[in-house]
PDB file of C-alpha atoms in Angstrom:
ATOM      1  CA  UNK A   1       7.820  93.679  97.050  1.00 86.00           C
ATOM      2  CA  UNK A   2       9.982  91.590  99.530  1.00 88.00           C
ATOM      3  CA  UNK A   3      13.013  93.517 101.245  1.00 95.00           C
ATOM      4  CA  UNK A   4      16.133  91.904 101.191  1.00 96.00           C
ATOM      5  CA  UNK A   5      19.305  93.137 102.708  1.00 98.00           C
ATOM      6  CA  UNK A   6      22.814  91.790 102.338  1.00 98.00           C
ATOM      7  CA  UNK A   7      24.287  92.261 105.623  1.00 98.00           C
ATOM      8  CA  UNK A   8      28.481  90.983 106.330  1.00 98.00           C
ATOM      9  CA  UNK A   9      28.300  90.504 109.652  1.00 98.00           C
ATOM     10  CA  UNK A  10      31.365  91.421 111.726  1.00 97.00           C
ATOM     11  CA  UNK A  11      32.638  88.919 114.307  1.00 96.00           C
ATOM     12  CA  UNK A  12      31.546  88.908 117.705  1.00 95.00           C
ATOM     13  CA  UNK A  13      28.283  89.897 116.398  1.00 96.00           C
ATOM     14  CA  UNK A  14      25.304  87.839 117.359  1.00 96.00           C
ATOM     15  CA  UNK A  15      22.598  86.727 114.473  1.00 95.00           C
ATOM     16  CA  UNK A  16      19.597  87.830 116.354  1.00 94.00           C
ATOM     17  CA  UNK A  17      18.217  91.748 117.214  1.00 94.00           C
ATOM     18  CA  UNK A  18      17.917  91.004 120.589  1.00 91.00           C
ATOM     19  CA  UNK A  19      21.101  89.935 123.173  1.00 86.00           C
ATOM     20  CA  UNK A  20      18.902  88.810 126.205  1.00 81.00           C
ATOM     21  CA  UNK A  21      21.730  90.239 128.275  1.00 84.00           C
ATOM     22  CA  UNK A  22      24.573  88.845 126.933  1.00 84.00           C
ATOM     23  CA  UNK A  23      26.377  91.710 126.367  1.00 90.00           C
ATOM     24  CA  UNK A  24      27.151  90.980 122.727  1.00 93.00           C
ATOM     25  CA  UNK A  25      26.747  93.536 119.752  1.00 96.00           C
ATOM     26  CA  UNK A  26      23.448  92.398 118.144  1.00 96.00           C
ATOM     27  CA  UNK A  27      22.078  93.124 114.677  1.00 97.00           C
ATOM     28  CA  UNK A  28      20.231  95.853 115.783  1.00 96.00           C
ATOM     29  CA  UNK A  29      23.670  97.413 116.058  1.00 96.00           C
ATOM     30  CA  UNK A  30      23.865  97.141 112.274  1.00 97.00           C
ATOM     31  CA  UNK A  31      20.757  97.272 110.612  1.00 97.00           C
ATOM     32  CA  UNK A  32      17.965  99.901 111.381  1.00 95.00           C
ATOM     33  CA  UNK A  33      15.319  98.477 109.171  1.00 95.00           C
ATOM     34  CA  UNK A  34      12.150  97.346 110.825  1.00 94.00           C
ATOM     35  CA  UNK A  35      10.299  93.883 110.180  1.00 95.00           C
ATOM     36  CA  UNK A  36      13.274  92.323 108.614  1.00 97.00           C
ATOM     37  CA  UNK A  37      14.786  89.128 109.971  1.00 94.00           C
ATOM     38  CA  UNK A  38      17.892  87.192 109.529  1.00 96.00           C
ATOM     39  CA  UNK A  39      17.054  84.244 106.736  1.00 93.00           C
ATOM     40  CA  UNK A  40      19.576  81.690 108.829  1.00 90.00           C
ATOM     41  CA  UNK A  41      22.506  82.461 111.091  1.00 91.00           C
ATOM     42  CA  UNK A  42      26.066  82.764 111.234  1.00 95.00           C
ATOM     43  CA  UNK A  43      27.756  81.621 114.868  1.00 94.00           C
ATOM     44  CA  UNK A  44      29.093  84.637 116.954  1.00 95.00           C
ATOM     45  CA  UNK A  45      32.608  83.698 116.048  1.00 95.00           C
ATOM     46  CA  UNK A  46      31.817  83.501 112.276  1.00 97.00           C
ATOM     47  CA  UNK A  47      31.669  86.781 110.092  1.00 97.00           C
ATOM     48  CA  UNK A  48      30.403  86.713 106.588  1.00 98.00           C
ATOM     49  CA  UNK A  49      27.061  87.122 104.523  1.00 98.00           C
ATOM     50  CA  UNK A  50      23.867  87.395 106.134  1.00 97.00           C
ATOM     51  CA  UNK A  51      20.497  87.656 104.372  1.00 97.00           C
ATOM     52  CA  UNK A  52      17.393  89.521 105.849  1.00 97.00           C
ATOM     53  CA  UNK A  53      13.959  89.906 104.542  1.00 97.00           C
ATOM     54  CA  UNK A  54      10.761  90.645 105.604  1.00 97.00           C
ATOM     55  CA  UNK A  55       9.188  87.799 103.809  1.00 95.00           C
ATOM     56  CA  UNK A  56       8.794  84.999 105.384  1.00 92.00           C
ATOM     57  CA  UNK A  57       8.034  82.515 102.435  1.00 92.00           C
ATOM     58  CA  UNK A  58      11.677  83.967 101.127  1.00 91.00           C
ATOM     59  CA  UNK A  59      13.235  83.429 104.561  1.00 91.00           C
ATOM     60  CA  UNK A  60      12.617  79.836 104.636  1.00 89.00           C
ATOM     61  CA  UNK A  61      13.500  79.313 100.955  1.00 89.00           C
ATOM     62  CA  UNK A  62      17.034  80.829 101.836  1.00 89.00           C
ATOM     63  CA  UNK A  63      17.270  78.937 105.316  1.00 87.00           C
ATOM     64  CA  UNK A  64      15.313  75.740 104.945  1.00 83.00           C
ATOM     65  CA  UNK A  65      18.208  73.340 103.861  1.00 79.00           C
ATOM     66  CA  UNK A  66      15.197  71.137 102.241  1.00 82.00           C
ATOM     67  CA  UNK A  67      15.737  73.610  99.547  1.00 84.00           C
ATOM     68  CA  UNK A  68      19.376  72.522  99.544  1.00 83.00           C
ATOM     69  CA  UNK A  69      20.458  76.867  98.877  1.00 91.00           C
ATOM     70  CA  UNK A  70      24.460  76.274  98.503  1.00 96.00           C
ATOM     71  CA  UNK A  71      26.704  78.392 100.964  1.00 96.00           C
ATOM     72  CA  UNK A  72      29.943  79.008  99.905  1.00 98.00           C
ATOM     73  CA  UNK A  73      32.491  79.815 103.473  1.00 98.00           C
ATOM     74  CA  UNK A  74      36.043  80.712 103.123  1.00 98.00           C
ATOM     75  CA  UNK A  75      37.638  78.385 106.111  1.00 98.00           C
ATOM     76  CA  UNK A  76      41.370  79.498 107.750  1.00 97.00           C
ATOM     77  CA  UNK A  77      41.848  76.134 108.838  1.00 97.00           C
ATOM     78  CA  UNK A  78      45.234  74.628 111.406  1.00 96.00           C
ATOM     79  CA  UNK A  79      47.731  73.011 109.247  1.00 96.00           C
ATOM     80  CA  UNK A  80      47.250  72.122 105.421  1.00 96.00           C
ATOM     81  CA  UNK A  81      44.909  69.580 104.396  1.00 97.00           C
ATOM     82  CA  UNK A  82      46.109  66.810 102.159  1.00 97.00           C
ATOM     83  CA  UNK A  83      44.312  65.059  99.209  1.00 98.00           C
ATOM     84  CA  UNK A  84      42.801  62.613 101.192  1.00 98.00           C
ATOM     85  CA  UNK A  85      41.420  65.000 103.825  1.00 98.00           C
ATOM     86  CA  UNK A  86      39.592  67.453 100.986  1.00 98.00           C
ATOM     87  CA  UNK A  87      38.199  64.371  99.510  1.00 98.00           C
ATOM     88  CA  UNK A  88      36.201  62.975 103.102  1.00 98.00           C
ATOM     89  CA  UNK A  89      34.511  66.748 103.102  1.00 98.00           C
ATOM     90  CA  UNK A  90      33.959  66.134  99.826  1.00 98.00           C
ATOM     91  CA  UNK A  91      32.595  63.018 100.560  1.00 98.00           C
ATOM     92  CA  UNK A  92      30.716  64.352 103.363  1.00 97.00           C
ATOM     93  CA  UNK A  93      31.784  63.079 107.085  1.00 97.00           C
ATOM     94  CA  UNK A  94      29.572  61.611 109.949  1.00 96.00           C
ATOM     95  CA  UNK A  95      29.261  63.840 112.812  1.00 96.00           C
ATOM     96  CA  UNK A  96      27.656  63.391 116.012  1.00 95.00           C
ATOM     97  CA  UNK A  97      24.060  64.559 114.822  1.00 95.00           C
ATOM     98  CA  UNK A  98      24.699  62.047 111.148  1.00 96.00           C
ATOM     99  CA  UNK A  99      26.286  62.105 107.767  1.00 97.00           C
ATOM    100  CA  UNK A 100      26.658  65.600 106.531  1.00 96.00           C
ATOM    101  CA  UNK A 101      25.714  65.879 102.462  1.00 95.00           C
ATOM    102  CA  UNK A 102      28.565  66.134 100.233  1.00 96.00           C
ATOM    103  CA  UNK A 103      30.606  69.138  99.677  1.00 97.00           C
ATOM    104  CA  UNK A 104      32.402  70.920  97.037  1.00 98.00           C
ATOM    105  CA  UNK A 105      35.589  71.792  98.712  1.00 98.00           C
ATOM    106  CA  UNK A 106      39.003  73.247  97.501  1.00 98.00           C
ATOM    107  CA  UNK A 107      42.234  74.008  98.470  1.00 98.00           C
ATOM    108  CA  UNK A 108      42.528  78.312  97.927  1.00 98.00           C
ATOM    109  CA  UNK A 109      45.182  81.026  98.368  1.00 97.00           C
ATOM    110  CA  UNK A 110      44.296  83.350 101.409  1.00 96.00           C
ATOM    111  CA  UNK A 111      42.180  85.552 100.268  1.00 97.00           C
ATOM    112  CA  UNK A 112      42.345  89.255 100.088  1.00 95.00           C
ATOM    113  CA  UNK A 113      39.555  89.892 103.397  1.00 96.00           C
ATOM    114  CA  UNK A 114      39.484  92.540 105.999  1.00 95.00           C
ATOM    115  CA  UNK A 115      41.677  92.384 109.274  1.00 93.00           C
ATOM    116  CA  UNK A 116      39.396  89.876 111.803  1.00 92.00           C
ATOM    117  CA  UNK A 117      38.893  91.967 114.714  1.00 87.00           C
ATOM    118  CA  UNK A 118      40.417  90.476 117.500  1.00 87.00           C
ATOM    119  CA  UNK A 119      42.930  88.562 114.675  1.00 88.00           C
ATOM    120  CA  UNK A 120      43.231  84.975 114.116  1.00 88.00           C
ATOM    121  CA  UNK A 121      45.542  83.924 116.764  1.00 83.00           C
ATOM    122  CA  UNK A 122      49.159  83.415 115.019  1.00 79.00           C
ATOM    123  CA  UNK A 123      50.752  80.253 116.033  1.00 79.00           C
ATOM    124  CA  UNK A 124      54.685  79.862 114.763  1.00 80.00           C
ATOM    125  CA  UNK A 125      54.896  76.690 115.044  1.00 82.00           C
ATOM    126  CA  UNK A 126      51.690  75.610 113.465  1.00 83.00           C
ATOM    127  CA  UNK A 127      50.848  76.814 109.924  1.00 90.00           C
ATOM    128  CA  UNK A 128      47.728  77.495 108.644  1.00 94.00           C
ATOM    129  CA  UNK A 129      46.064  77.448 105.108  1.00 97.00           C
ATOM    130  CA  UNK A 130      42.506  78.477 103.566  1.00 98.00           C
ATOM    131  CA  UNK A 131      40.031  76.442 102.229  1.00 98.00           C
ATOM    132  CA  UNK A 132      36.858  77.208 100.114  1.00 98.00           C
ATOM    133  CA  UNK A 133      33.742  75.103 101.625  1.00 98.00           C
ATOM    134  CA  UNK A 134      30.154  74.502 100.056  1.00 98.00           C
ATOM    135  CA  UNK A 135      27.497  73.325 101.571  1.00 97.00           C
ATOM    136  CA  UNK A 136      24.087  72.458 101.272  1.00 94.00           C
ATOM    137  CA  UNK A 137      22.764  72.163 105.026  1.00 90.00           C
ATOM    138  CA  UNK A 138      23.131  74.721 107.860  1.00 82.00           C
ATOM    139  CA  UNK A 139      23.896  72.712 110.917  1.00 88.00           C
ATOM    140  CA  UNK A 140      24.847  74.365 114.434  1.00 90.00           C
ATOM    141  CA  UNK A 141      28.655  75.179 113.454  1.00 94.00           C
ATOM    142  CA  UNK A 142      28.628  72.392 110.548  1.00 96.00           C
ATOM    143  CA  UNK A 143      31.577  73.597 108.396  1.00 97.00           C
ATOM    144  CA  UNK A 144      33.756  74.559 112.059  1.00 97.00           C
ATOM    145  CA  UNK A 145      32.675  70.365 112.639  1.00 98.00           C
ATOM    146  CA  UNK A 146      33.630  69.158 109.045  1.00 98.00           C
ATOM    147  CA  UNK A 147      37.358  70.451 109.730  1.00 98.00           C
ATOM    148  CA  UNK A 148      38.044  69.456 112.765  1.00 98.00           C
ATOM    149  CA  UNK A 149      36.690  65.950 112.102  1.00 98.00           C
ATOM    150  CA  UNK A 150      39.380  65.852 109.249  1.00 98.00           C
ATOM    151  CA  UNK A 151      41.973  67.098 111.580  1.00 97.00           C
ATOM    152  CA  UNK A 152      41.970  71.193 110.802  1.00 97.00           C
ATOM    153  CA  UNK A 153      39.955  72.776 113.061  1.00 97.00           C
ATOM    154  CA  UNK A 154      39.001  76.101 111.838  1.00 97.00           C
ATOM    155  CA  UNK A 155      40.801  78.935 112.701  1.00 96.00           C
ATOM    156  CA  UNK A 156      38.729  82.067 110.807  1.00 97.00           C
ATOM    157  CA  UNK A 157      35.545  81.160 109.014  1.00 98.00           C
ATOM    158  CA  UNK A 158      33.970  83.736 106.270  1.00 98.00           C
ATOM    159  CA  UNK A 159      30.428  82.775 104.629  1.00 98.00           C
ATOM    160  CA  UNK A 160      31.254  84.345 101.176  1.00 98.00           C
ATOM    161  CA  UNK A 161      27.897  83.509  98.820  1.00 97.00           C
ATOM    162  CA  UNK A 162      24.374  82.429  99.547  1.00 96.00           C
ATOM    163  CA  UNK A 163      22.965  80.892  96.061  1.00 95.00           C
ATOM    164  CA  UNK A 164      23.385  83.807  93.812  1.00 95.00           C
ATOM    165  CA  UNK A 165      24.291  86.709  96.760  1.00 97.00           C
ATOM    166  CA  UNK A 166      27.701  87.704  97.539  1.00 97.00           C
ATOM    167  CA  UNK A 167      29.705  89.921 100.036  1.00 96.00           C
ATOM    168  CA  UNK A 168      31.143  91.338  97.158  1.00 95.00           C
ATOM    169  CA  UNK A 169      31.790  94.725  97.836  1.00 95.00           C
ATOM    170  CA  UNK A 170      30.508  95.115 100.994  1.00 98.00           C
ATOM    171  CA  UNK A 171      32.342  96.112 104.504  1.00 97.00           C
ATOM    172  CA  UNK A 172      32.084  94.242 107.558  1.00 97.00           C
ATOM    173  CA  UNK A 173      29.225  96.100 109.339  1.00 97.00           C
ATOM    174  CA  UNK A 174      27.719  97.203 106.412  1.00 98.00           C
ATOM    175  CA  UNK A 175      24.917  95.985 104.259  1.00 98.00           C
ATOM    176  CA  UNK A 176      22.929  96.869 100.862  1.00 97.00           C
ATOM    177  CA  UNK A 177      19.977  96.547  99.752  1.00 96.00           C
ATOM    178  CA  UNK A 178      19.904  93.091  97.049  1.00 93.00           C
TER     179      UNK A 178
END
């Protein structure tokens, strides 16, 4: 039977066991499960839900975006994104590497996370709003590219859901078994 761990990954954390000298807390720090591997990734500056399994077949069925897996990412974006700017991620935008697949996308009330640690820089004169983003791919920073390209670069970016997984319930750092 295929292990699979649900793992919300703290910022700063890199999505690999290894840091090649970087300095960076890896997963290793995290998870002390042999032969399991991280199904995807998350960027270092991204925090959220992060699948591992020893099973490779399963790995690729969660990361592969040929099977089109929807990933649902809570977005703190700059400013407050009108109609019109919702609709072109909806849409789907054209970034430098192509067209990005459409996206379900609404407008949400900040949601009740954990502290970021270091916070979300606060900027007075610049307000800020949340978002609720899903995709179907899993470019290099994809979703941080969608809002900028709309004009609301992202500010705090959560992965939420994974097809049927959630981080509901579980601690930044921590992780349970699915």
């Amino acid at each position: 039977m295929a292990r699979l761990i649900l793992l919300n990954k703290p910022h700063g954390v890199l999505s690999q066991f290894t840091d090649e000298g970087s300095g960076h807390p890896t997963l290793a720090d995290y998870v002390n499960v042999p032969g399991v591997y991280p199904a995807g990734r998350l960027d270092r500056d991204s925090e959220g839900l992060l699948i591992l399994t020893d099973d490779g077949k399963l790995q690729a069925r969660i990361a592969d975006p040929k099977f089109k897996k929807p990933k649902t990412y809570l977005a703190q974006v700059e400013g407050v994104p009108d109609d019109a700017a919702l609709a072109a991620l909806a849409k789907g935008v054209t970034l430098k590497d192509g067209p990005t697949q459409p996206a379900r996308v609404r407008r949400i009330e900040p949601p009740d996370l954990w502290p970021r640690v270091p916070p979300v820089r606060y900027r007075k004169s610049v307000p800020d709003s949340w978002i609720e983003l899903t995709i179907t791919e899993g470019r290099n920073r994809q979703v941080r590219r969608m809002t900028a390209y709309v004009g609301h670069p992202t500010l705090r970016l959560v992965r939420w859901r994974i097809g049927d997984w959630t981080l509901d319930g579980i601690a930044p750092g921590l992780w349970r078994d699915a």
